[in-house]
Coordinates of C-alpha atoms in Angstrom, one line a residue:
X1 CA 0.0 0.0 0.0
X2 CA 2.8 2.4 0.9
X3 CA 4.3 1.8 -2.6
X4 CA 0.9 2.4 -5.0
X5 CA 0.3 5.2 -2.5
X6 CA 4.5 6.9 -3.3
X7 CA 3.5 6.2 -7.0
X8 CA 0.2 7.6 -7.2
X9 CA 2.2 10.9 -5.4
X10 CA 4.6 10.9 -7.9
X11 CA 2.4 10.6 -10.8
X12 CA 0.2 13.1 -9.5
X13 CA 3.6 15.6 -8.7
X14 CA 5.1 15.3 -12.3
X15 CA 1.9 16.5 -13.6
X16 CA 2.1 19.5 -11.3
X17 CA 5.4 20.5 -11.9
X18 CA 4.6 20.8 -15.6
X19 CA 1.6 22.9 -14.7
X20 CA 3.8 25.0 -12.4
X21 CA 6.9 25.6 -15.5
X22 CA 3.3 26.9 -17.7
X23 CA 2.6 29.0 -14.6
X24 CA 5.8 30.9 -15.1
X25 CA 5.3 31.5 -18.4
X26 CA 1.9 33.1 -18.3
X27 CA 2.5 35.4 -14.7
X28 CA 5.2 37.0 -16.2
X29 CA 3.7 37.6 -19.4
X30 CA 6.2 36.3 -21.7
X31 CA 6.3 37.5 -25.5
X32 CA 6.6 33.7 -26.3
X33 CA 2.7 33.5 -24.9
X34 CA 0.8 34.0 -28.2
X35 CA -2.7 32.8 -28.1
X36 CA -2.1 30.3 -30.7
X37 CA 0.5 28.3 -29.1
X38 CA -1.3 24.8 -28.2
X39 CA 2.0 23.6 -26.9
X40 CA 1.6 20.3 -29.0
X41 CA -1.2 19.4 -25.7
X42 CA -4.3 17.4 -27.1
X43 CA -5.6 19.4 -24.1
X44 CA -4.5 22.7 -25.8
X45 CA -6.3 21.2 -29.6
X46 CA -9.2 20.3 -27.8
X47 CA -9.3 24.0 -26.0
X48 CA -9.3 25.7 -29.2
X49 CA -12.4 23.7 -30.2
X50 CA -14.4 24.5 -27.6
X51 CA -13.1 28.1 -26.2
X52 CA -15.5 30.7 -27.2
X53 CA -13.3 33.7 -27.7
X54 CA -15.8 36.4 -28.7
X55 CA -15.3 39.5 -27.6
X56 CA -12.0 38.5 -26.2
X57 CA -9.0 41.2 -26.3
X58 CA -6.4 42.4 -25.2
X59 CA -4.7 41.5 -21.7
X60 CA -6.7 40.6 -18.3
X61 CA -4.9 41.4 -15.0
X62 CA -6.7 39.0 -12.4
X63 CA -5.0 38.5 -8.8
X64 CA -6.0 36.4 -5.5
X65 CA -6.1 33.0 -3.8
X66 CA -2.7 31.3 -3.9
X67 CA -5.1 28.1 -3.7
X68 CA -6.8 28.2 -7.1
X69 CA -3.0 28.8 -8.5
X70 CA -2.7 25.6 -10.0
X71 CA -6.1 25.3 -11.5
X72 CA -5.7 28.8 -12.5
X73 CA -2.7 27.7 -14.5
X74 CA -4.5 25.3 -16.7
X75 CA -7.5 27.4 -17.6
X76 CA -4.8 30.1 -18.4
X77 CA -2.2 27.7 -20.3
X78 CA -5.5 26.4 -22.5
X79 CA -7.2 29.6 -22.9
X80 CA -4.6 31.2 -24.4
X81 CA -3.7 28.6 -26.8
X82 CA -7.3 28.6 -28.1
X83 CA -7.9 32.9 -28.2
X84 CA -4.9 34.2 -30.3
X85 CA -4.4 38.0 -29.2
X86 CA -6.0 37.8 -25.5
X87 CA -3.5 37.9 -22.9
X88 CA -4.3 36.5 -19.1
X89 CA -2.3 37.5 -16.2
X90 CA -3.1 35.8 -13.1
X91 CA -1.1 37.4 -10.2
X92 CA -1.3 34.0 -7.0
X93 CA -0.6 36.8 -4.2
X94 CA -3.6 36.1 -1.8
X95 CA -7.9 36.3 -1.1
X96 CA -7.3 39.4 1.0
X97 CA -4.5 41.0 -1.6
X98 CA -6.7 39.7 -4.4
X99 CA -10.0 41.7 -2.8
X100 CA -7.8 44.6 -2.1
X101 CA -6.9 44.8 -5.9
X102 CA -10.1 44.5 -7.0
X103 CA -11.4 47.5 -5.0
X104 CA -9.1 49.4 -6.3
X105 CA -10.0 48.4 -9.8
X106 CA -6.7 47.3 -11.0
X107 CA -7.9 43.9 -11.8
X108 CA -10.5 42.2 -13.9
X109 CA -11.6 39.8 -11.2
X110 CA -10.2 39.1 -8.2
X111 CA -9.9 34.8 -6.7
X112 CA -11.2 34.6 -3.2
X113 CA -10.9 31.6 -0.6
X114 CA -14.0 33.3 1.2
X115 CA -16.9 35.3 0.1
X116 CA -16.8 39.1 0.5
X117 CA -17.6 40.7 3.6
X118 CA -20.0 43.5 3.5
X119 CA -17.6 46.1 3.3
X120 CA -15.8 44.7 0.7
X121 CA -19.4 44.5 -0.9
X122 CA -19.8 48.5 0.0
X123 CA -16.3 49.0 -0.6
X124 CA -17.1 47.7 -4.7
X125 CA -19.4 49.7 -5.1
X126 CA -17.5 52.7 -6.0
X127 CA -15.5 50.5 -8.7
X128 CA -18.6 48.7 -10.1
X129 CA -20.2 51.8 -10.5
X130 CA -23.7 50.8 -11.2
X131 CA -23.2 47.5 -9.6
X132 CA -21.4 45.8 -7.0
X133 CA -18.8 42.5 -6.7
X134 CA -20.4 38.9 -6.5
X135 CA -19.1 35.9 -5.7
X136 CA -18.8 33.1 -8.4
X137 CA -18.1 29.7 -6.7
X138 CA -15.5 28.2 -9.3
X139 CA -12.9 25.5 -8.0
X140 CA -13.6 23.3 -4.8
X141 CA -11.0 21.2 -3.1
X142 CA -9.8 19.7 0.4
X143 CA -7.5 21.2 2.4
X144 CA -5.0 19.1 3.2
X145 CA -3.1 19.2 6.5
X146 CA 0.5 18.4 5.3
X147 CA 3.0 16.9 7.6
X148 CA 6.8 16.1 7.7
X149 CA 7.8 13.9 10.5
X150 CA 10.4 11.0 9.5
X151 CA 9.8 7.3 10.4
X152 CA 5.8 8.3 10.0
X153 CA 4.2 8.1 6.8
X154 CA 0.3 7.8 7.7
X155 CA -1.5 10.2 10.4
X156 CA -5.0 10.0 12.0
X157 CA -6.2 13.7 13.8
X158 CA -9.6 15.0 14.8
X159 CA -10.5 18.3 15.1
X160 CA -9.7 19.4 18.6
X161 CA -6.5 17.8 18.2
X162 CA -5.9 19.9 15.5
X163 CA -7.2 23.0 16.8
X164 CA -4.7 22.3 19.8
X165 CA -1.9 21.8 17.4
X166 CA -2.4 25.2 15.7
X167 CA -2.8 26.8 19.2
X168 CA 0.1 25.2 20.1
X169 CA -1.5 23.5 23.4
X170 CA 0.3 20.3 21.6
X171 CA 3.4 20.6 22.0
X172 CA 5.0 17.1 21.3
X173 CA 4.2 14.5 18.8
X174 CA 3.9 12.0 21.3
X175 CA 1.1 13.9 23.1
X176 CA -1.3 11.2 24.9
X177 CA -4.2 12.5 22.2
X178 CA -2.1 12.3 18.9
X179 CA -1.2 8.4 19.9
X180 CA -4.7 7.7 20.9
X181 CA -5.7 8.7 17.7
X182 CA -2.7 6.4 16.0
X183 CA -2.0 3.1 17.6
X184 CA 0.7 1.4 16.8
X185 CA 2.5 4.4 15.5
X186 CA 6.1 5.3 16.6
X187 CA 5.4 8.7 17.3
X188 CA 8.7 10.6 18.4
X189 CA 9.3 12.8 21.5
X190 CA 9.8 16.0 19.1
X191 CA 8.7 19.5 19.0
X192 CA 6.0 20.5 16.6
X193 CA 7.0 22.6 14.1
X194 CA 3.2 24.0 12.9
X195 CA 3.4 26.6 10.3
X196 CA 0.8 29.1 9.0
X197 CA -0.2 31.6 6.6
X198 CA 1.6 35.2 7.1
X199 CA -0.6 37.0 4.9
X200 CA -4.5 37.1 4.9
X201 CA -5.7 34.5 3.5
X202 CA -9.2 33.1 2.8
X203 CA -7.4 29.1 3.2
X204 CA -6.7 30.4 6.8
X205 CA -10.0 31.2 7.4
X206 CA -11.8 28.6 5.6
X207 CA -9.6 26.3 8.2
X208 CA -11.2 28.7 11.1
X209 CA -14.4 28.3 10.1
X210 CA -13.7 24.3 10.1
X211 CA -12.3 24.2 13.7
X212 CA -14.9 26.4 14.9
X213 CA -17.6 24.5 13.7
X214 CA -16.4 21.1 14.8
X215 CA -14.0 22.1 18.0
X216 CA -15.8 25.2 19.4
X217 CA -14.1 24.7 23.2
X218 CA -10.9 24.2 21.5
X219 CA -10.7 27.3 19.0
X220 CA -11.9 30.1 20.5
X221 CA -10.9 32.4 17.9
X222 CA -13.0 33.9 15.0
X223 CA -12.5 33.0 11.6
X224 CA -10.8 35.6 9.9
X225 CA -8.5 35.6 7.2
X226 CA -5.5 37.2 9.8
X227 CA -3.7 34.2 11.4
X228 CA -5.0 34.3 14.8
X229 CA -3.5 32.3 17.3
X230 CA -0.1 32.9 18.7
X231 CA 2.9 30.9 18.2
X232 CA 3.6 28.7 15.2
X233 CA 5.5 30.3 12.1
X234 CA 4.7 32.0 9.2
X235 CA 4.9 31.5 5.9
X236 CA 3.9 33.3 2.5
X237 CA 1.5 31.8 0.2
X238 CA 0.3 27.9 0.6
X239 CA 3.7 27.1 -1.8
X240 CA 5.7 29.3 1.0
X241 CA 4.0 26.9 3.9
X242 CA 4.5 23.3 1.8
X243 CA 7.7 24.0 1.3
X244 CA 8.3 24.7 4.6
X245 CA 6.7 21.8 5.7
X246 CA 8.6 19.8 3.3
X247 CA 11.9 20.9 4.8
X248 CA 11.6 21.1 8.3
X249 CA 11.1 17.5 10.1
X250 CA 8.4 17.6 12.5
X251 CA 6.1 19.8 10.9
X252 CA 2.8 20.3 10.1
X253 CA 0.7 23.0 8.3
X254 CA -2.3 23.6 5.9
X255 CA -2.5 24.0 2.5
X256 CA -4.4 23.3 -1.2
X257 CA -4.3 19.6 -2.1
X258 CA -2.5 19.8 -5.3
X259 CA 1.0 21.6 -3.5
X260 CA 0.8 18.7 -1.4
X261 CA 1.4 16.2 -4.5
X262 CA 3.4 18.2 -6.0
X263 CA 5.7 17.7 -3.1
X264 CA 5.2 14.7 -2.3
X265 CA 4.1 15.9 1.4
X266 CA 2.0 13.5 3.4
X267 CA -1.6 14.6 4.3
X268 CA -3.4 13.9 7.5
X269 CA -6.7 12.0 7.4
X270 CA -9.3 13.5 9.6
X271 CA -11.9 11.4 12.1
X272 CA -14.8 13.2 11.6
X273 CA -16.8 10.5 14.2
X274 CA -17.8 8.6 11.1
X275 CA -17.1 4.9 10.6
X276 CA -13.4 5.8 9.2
X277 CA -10.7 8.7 9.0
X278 CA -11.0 10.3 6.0
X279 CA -8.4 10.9 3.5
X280 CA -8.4 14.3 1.4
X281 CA -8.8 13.8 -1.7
X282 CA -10.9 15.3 -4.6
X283 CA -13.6 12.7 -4.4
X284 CA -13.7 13.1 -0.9
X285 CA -13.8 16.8 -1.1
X286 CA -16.6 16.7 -4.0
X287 CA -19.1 14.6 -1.4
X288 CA -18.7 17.5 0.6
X289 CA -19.1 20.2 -1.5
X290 CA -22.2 18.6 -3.3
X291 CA -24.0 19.4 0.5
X292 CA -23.2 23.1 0.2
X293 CA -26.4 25.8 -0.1
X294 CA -26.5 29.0 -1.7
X295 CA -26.8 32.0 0.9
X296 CA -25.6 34.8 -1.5
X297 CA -28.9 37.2 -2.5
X298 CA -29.5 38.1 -6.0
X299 CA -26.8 37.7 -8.1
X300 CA -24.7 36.7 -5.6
X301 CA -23.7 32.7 -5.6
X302 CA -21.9 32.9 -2.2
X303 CA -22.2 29.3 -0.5
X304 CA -22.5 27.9 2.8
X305 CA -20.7 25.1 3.5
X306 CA -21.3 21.8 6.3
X307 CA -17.8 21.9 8.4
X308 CA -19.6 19.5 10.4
X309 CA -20.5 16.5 8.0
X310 CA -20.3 13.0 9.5
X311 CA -21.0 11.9 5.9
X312 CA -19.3 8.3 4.9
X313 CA -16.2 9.5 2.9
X314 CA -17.0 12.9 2.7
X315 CA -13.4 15.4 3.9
X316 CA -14.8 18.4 5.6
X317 CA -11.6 20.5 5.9
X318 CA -12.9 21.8 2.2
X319 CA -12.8 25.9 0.4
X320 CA -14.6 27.0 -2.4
X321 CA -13.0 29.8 -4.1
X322 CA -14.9 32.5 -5.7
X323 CA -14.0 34.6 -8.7
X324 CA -15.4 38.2 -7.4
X325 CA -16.4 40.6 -10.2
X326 CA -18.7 43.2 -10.6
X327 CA -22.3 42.5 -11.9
X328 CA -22.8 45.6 -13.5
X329 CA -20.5 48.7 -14.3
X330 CA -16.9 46.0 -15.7
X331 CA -14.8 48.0 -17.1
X332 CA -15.7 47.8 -21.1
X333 CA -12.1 47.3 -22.2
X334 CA -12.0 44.0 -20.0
X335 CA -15.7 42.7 -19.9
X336 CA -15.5 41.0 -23.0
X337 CA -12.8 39.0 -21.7
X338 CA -14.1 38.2 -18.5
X339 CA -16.9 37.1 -19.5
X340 CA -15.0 34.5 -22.6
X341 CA -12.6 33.4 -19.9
X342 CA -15.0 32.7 -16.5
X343 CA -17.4 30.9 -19.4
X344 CA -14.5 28.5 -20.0
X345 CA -13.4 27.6 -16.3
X346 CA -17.2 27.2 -15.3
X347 CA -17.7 25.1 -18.4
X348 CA -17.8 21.1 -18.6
X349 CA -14.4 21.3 -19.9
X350 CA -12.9 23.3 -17.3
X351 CA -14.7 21.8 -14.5
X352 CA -13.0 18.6 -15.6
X353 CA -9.6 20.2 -15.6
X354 CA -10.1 20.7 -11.9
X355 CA -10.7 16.9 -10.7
X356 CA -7.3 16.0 -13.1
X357 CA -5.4 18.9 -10.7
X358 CA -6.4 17.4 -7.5
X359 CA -9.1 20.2 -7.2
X360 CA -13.0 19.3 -7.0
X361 CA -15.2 20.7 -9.8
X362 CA -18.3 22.7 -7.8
X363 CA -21.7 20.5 -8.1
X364 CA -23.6 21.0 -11.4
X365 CA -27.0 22.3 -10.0
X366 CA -24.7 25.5 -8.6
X367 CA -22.5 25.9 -11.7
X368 CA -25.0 26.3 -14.0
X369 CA -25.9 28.9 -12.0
X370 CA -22.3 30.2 -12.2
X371 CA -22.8 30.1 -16.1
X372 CA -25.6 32.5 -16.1
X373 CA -24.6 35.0 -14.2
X374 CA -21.3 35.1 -16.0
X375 CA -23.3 35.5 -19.2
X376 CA -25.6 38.2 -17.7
X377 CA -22.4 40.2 -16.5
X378 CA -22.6 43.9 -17.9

């Protein structure tokens, strides 16, 4: 089991490396990025067959959530290769930088790990003009709790263990409730190393709103996207905390699925009080997700998700990210675009992309939703 599971990693991390070498290509905006590239991809033929381009032009600045980076990546790499001309630059800073950009109007969208507060609502108001910013539910996916700690390659943790751990109660990896949790384990009288996000970040606060929900005596702290808990160390971006976590033996920290593959980081499954730990995964994350109800009003497809789910196989550690725009009052030079580009990544053939990436496409009955609006955007 150890072995198919190393191979199934390493499968999994070629594929994102090579979507991380496309990612450098298209943030820095290189003159080698013409629309008609395909790359020699059948994923790039079959882009340019489906891609509707019209009214496409020009360059699209878009910033955000370091945790749709990878999924960003592909609809980027395959967009371009099918709309000759239209240049997309996705900036993976963070939600909170992403939102800040966006009210500013410096971007064509923003990506956000959590919906927009309502200030950040009132705040878009003076950008959108005769609108405001909505939140398009676009990728889904676990997140995984990544762990480095030599001689042990499988973990079991619930949430108040967790919460604990990132509230540094738990000190030691031999703390009586980490072995309860994992008999038979050789757990090692070492420090924990847990590490966090330094900037805001909507993955911080989706994991808040998880360990509120399930461990309420345990994390007293509200979810924001401002790491809240003392201790622990900082780290920039969920690359900056899985490669710390990949370094540094005896550590443990939170991030999107995918940069744990890509590294080759193991993930901890969660015991949610169901019949068996759960391990995060796409699948898992997707019976999750497919519980989730719309809350937003209007155009607004803001969802509310079930941190609590007992569910057979269903991970609850799970985010939706939301590409914010404005519903009326886009800028005219970029609408066109944003509205060719979001109808890709919400189409069948983007939603697929996302379960090959370790993401979790969102549930149908919510995405066609998602396709409307976008089409309605003015």
């Amino acid at each position: 089991m150890k072995l198919q599971r190393k191979n199934r990693l390493r499968a999994t991390a070629l594929g994102a490396l090579a979507v991380s070498g496309a990612l450098v290509l298209t943030a820095c905006g290189s003159d080698n990025n013409s629309g008609g590239d395909t790359g020699g991809t059948a994923g790039a033929t079959k882009a340019a067959s489906n891609v509707k381009c019209d009214g496409a032009k020009g360059q699209l600045r878009a910033s955000g959530s370091s945790a749709q980076k990878n999924a960003m990546d592909l609809w980027v790499k395959e967009y371009m290769a099918a709309c000759s001309g239209v240049e997309i630059n996705y900036n993976s800073s963070s939600s909170g930088e992403g939102i800040v950009a966006f009210n500013q109007g410096t971007v064509g969208f923003a990506g956000s790990d959590s919906a927009l507060k309502p200030e950040e609502v009132a705040d878009s108001k003076k950008i959108c003009k005769t609108g405001q910013g909505i939140n398009l539910p676009m990728v889904g996916g676990p997140i995984a709790v990544g762990f480095h700690l030599e001689g042990v390659d499988s973990l079991v943790l619930d949430a108040p263990t967790l919460a604990k751990i990132f509230d540094t109660k738990i000190k030691k990896w031999n703390d009586e409730a980490i072995a309860k949790l994992n008999p038979g384990a050789k757990l090692p009288d070492k420090a924990i190393q847990a590490f966090h996000r330094s900037e805001d970040s909507g993955t911080t606060q989706n994991l808040g709103k998880y360990l509120s929900a399930t461990a309420p005596s345990d994390w007293k702290y509200e979810a924001e996207k401002k790491w809240p808990a003392p201790g622990g160390q900082g780290a920039t971006g969920s690359s900056g905390v899985a490669t710390q976590v990949k370094q540094v033996d005896g550590s443990i920290g939170y991030f999107e699925l995918s940069y744990a593959a890509s590294q080759q980081i193991p993930t901890v499954d969660i015991n949610t009080g169901g019949a068996a730990p759960v391990k995060a995964s796409s699948e898992n994350a997707s019976k999750a997700i497919a519980a989730a109800k719309v809350k937003g009003t209007g155009k607004d497809l803001a969802l509310d998700l079930d941190y609590t789910t007992k569910a057979e196989g269903a991970y609850p550690l799970v985010l939706v990210t939301y590409e914010v725009v404005c519903d009326t009052g886009n800028k005219a030079d970029t609408l066109g675009t944003v509205k060719s580009f979001l109808t890709y990544t919400a189409s069948a053939d983007g939603q697929k992309l996302l379960t090959e990436a370790g993401y979790a496409p969102i549930p149908e009955a919510i995405n066609a939703k998602v396709r409307e609006t976008v089409a309605g955007l003015s």
